[in-house]
Tab-separated table of C-alpha atoms in Angstrom:
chain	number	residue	atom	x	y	z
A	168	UNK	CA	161.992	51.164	49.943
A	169	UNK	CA	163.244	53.023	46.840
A	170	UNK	CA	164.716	56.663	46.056
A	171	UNK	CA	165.859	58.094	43.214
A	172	UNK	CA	169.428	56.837	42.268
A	173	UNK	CA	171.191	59.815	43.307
A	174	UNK	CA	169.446	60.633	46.132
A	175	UNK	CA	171.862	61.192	49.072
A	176	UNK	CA	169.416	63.433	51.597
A	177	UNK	CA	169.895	63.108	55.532
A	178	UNK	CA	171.581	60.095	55.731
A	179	UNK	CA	174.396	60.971	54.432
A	180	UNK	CA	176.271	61.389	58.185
A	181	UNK	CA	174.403	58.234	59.488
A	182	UNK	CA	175.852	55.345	60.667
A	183	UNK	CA	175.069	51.822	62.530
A	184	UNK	CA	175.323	52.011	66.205
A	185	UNK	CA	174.937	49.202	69.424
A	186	UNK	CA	172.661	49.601	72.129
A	187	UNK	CA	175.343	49.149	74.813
A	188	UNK	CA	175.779	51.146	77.731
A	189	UNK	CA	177.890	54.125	76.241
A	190	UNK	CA	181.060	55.638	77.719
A	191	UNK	CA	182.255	59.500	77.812
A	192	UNK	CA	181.765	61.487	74.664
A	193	UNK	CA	184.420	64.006	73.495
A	194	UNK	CA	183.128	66.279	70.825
A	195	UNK	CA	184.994	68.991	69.148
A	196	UNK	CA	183.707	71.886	66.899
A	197	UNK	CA	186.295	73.488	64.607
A	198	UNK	CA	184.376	77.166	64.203
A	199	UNK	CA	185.035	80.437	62.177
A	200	UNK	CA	186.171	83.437	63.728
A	201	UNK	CA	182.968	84.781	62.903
A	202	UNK	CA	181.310	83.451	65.965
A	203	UNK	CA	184.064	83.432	68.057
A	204	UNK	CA	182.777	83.811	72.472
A	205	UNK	CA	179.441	82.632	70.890
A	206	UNK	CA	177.616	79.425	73.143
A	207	UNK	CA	177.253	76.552	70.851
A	208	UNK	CA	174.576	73.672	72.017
A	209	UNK	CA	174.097	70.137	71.095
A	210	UNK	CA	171.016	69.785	70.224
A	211	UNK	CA	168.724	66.367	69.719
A	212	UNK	CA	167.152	66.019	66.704
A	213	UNK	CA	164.134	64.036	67.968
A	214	UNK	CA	163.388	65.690	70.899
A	215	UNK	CA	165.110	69.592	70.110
A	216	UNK	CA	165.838	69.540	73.446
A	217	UNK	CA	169.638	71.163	73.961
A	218	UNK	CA	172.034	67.977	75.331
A	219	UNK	CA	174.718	70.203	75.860
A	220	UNK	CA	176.747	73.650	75.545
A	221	UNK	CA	179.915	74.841	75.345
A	222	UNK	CA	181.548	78.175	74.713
A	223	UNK	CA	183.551	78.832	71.475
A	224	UNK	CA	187.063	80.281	72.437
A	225	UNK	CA	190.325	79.858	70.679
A	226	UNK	CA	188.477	78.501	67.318
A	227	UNK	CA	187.035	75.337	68.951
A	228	UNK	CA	184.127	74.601	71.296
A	229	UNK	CA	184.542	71.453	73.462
A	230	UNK	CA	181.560	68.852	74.866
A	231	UNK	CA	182.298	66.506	77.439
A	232	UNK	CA	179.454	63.904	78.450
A	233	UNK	CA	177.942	61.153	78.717
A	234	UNK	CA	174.492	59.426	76.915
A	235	UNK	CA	172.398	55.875	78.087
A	236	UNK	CA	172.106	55.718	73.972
A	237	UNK	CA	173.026	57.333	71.079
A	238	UNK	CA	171.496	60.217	69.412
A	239	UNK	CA	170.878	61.424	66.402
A	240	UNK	CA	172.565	65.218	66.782
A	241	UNK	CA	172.940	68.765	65.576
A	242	UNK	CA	175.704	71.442	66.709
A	243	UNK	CA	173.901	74.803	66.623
A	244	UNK	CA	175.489	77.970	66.586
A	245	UNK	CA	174.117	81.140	66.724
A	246	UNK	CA	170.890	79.565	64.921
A	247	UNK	CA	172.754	77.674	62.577
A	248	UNK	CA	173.750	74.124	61.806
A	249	UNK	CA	177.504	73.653	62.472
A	250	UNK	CA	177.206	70.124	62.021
A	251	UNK	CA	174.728	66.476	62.035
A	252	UNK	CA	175.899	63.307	63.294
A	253	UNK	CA	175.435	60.544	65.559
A	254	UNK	CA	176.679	61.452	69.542
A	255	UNK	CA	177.762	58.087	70.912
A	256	UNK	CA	180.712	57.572	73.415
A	257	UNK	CA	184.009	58.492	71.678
A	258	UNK	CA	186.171	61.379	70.402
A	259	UNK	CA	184.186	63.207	67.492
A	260	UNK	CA	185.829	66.020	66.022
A	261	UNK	CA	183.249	68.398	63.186
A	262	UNK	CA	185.281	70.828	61.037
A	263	UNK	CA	183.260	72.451	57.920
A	264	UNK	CA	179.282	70.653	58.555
A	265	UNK	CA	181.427	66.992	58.881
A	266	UNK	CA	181.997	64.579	61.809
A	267	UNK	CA	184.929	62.435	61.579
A	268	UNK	CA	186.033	60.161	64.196
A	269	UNK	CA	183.608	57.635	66.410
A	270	UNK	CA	182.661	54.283	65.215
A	271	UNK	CA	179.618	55.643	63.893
A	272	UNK	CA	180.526	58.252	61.638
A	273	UNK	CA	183.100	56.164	60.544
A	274	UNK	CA	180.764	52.665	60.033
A	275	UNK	CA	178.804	55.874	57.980
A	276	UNK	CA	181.694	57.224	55.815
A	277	UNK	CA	182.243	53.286	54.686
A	278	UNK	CA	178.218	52.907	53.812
A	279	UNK	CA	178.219	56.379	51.741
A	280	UNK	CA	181.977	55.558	49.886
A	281	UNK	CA	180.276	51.847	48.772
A	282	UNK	CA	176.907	54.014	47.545
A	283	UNK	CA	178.453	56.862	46.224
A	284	UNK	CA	180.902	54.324	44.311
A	285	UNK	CA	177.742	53.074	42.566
A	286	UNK	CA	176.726	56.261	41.511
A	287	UNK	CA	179.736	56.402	39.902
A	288	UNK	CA	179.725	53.592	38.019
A	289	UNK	CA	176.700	54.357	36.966
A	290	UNK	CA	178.055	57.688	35.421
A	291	UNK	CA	180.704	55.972	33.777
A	292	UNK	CA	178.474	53.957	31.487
A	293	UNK	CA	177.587	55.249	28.044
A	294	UNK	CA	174.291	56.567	27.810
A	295	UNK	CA	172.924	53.537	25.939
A	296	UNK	CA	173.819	51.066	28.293
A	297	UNK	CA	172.608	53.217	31.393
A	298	UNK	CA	169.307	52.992	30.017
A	299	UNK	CA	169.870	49.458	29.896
A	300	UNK	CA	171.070	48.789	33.409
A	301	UNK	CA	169.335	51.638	35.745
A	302	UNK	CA	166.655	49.275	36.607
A	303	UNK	CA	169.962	47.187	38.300
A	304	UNK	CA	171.700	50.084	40.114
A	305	UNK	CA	168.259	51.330	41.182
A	306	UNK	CA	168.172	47.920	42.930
A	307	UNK	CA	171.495	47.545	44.495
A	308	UNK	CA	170.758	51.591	45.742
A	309	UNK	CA	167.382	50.289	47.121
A	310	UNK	CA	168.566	47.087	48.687
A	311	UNK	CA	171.535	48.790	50.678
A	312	UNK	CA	169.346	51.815	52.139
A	313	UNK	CA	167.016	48.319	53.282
A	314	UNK	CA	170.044	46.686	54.683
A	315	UNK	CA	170.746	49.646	57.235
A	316	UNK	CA	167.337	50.379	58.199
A	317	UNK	CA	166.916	46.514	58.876
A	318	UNK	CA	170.280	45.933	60.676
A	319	UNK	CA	169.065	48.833	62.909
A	320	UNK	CA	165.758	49.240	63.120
A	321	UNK	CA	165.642	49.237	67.313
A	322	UNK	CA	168.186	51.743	67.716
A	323	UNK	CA	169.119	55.782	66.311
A	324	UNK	CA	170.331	54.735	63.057
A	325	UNK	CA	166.996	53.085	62.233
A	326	UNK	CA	164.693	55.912	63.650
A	327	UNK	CA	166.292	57.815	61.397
A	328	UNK	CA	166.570	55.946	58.086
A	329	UNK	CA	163.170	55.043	59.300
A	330	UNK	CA	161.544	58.436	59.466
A	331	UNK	CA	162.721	60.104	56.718
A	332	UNK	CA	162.405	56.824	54.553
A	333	UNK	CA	159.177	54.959	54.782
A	334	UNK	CA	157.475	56.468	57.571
A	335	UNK	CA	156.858	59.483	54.652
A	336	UNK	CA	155.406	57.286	52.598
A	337	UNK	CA	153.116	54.842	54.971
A	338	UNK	CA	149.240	55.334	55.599
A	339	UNK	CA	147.907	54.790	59.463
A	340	UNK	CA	147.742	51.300	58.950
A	341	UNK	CA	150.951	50.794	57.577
A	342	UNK	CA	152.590	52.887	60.192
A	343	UNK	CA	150.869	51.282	63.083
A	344	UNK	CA	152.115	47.761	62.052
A	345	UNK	CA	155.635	48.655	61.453
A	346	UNK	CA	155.500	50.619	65.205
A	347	UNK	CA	153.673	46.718	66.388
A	348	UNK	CA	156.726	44.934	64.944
A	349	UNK	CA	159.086	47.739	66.314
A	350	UNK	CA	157.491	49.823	69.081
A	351	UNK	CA	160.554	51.363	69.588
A	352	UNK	CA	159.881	53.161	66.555
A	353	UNK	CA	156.342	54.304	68.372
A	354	UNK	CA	158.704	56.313	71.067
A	355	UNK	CA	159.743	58.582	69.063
A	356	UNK	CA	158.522	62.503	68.592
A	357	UNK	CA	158.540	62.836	65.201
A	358	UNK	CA	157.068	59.300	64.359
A	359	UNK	CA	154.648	60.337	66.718
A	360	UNK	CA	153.570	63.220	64.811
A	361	UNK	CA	153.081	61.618	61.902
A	362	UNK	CA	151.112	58.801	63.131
A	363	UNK	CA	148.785	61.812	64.487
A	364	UNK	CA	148.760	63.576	61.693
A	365	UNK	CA	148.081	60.287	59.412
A	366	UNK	CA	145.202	60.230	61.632
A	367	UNK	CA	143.661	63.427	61.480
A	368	UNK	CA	143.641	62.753	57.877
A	369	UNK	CA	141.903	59.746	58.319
A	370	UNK	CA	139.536	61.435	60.089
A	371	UNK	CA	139.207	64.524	57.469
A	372	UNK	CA	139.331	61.861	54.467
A	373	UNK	CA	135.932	61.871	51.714
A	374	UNK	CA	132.766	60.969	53.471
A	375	UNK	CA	133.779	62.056	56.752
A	376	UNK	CA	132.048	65.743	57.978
A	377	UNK	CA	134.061	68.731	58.300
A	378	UNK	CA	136.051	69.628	61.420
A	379	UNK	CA	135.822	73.203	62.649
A	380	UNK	CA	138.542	75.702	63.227
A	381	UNK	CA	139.023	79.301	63.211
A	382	UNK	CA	141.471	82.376	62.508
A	383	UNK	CA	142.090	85.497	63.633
A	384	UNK	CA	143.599	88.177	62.032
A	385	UNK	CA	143.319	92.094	62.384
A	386	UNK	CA	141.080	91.640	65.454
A	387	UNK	CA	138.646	89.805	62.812
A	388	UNK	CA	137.686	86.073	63.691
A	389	UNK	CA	136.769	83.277	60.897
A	390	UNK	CA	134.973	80.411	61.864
A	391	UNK	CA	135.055	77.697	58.825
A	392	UNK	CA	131.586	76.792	60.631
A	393	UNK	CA	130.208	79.802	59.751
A	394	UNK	CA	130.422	78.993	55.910
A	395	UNK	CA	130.437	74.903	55.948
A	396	UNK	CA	126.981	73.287	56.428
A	397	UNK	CA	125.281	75.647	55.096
A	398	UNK	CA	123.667	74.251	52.411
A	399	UNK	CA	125.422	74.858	49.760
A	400	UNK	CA	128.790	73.941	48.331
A	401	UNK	CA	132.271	74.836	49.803
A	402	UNK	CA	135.506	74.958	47.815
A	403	UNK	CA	138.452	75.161	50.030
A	404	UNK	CA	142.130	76.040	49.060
A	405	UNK	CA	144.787	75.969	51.776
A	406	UNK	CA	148.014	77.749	49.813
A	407	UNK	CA	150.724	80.178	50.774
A	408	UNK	CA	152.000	82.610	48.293
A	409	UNK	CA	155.291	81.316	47.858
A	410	UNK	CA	153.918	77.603	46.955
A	411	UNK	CA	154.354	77.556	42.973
A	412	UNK	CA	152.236	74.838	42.461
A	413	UNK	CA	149.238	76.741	44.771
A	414	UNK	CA	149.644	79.390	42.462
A	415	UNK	CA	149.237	77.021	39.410
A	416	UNK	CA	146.051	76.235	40.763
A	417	UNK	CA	144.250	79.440	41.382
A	418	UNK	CA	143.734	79.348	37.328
A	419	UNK	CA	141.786	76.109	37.874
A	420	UNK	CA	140.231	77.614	41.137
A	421	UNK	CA	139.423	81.111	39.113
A	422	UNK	CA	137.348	78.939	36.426
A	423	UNK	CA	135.512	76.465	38.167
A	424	UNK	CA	134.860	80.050	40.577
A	425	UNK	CA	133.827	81.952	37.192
A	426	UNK	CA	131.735	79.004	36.081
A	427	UNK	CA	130.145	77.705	39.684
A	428	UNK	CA	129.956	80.525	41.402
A	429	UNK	CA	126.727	82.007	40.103
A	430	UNK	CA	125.194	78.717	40.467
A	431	UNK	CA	125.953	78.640	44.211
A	432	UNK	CA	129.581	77.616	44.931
A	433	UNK	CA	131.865	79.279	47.704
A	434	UNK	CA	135.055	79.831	47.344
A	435	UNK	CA	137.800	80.288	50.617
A	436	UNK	CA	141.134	80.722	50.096
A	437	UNK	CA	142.788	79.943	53.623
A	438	UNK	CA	146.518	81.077	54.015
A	439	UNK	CA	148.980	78.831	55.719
A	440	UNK	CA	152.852	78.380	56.599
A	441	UNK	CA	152.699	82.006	55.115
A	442	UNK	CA	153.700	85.750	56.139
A	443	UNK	CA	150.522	88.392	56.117
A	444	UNK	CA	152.120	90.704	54.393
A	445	UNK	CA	153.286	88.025	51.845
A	446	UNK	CA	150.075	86.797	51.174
A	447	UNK	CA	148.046	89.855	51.079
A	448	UNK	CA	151.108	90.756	48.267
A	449	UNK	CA	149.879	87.529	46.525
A	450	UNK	CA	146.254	87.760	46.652
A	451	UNK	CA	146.579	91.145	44.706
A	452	UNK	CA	148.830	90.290	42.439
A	453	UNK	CA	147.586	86.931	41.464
A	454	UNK	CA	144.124	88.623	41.567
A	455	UNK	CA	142.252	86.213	43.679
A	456	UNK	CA	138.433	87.333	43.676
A	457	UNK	CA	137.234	85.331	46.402
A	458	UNK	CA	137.188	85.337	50.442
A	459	UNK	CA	140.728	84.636	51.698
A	460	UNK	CA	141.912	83.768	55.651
A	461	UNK	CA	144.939	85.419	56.479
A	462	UNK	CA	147.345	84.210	58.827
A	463	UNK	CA	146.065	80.236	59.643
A	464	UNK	CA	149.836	78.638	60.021
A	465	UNK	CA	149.200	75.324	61.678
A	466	UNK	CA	145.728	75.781	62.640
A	467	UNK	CA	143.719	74.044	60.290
A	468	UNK	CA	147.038	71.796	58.686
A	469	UNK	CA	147.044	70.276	62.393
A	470	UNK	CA	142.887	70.039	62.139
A	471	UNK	CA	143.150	68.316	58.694
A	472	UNK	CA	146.706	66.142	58.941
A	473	UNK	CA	147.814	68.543	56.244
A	474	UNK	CA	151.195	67.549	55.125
A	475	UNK	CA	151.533	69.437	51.937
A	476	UNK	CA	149.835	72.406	50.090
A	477	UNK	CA	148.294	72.770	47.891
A	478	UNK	CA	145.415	70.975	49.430
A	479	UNK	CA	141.848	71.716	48.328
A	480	UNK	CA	138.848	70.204	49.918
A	481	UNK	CA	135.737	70.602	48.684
A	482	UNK	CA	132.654	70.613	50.987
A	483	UNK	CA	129.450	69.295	50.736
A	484	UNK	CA	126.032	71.321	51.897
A	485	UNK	CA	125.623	69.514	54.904
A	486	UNK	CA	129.695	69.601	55.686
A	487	UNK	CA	130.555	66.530	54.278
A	488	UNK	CA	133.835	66.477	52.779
A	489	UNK	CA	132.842	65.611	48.902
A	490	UNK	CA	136.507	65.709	47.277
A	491	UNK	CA	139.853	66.027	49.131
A	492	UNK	CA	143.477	66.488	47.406
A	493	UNK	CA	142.623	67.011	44.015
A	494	UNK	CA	143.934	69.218	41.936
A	495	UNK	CA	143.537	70.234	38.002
A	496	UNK	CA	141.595	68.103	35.515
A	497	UNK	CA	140.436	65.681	38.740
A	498	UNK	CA	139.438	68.796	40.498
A	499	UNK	CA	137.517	70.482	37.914
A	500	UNK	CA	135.615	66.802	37.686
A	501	UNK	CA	134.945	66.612	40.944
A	502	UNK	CA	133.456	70.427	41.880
A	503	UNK	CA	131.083	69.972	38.090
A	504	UNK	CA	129.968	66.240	39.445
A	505	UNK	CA	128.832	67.902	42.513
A	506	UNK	CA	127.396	70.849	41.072
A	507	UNK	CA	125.252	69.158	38.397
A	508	UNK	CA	124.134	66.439	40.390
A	509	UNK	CA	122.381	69.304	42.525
A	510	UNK	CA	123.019	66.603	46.021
């Protein structure tokens, strides 16, 4: 389990918690004026349920509960994050974004002092010897972010660390044996949602045949059916305008188009996670020459178990899915192999 050396994302307001029965929580929000009579809620981060709400009067907005287990937590206001930390039962007081007070905030502040003292070090070295030695502080970075996930892998802390850790970075299998050793883990929303959509890519991987879904925009319908299994070849390229490195392929799309395209090869741009008017503003100015589907979102991502764009998938003439996640030189290999070998 390794990050870059100065990587201090998310966990930086975690901390290690018990799975004892936990007593009343006091939680405090220090606010601005600015949202002053505004209703500020507690809101899991798991579930995004709302735990709790209280009224901002006087500068402050105060929570009063209770909670069978702790909770990894947000303080929204007015659709905005006052705040992140772990809700357990003691006084917890958030001024500027940062919790202070509660064992686990505090058992938090003492992890992030000992890694962010490392960092330092690290700094302090002459640029000679960090070369020498980042291989050693990449190491004692890596072994501490283990150490906390381990030491609380059944409870909030370890979800966590967990999910945003290496839950990103597991395939199916993986996943499903580290929710077998800890089905805790297995409980949980998120993890849940990437074990499903781990397996819809396991599902839309090479080999397998395509999957069907359709869009409709401007009272027009697209049916991917309608195009796939057709008998000929099917480029696919799921991209968003404001995705820099979708853009950075449409020059590798525009020549294998240019080149294949007599010969018999589709191209379908298919917009997601994007506005209309954003990506009809892109397909102009970027000059895209083929079909594009306006409007998908989540459609086809949730079809495919698509977790990041670009992703291109290249379709065989019966459906099957010939090439998957390639991009540049390896794309531009794949779509001539296919072509050329005329299967």
């Amino acid at each position: 389990m390794k990050h870059s050396l100065f990587y201090a994302g998310g966990l930086l307001l975690l901390a290690s918690c018990s799975q004892s029965q936990l007593p009343q929580y006091v939680v405090t929000l220090n606010a601005d004026d600015k949202v002053e009579g505004k209703t500020a809620y507690i809101v899991d981060f798991d579930t995004e349920e709302n735990l709790d709400s209280a009224v901002i009067s006087q500068g402050k907005a105060v929570f009063n509960g209770s909670l069978e287990a702790p909770r990894y937590v947000s303080v929204m206001v007015d659709g905005s994050s006052a705040g992140e930390f772990f809700l357990d039962g003691d006084s917890i007081f958030i001024t500027d974004g940062i919790a202070k007070g509660g064992k686990l905030n505090e058992l938090n502040k003492k992890h992030w002092s000992e890694r962010l003292a490392l960092v330092d070090e690290f700094r302090s070295l002459p640029d000679s010897v960090q070369k020498q030695r980042y291989e050693e502080f990449q190491t004692k970075i890596s072994d501490m972010e283990t150490q906390l996930l381990e030491e609380n892998i059944d409870n909030a802390l370890g979800y966590y660390c967990f999910f945003y850790g290496p839950c990103r970075r597991m395939d199916l299998a993986e996943l499903d044996s580290a929710i077998a050793a800890h089905p805790s883990l297995g409980e949980y929303k998120r993890v849940q949602k990437v074990r499903d959509g781990l397996l819809k890519y396991a599902e839309t991987s090479e080999g397998k045949m395509f999957k069907d879904f359709e869009v409709t925009y401007n009272g027009s319908t697209f049916r991917l059916s309608d195009h796939v299994g057709k008998g000929k070849y099917v480029l696919v390229d799921f991209w968003a305008s404001w995705c820099g490195p979708c853009i950075r392929q449409t020059a590798v799309i525009k020549d294998l188009y240019k080149e294949y395209g007599p010969k018999g090869l589709e191209v379908i741009g298919v917009a997601v996670w994007d506005k209309p008017e954003d990506t009809l503003k892109g397909i102009e100015s970027h000059e895209l020459p083929w079909m594009n589907v306006i409007d998908a979102q989540n459609i086809p991502t949730e079809i495919y178990g698509i977790a990041g764009i670009p992703t291109i998938i290249l379709f065989g003439p019966d459906g099957t899915i010939v090439s998957r996640d390639k991009q540049d030189d390896e794309l531009r290999q794949a779509v001539a192999a296919a072509m050329e070998s005329g299967k």
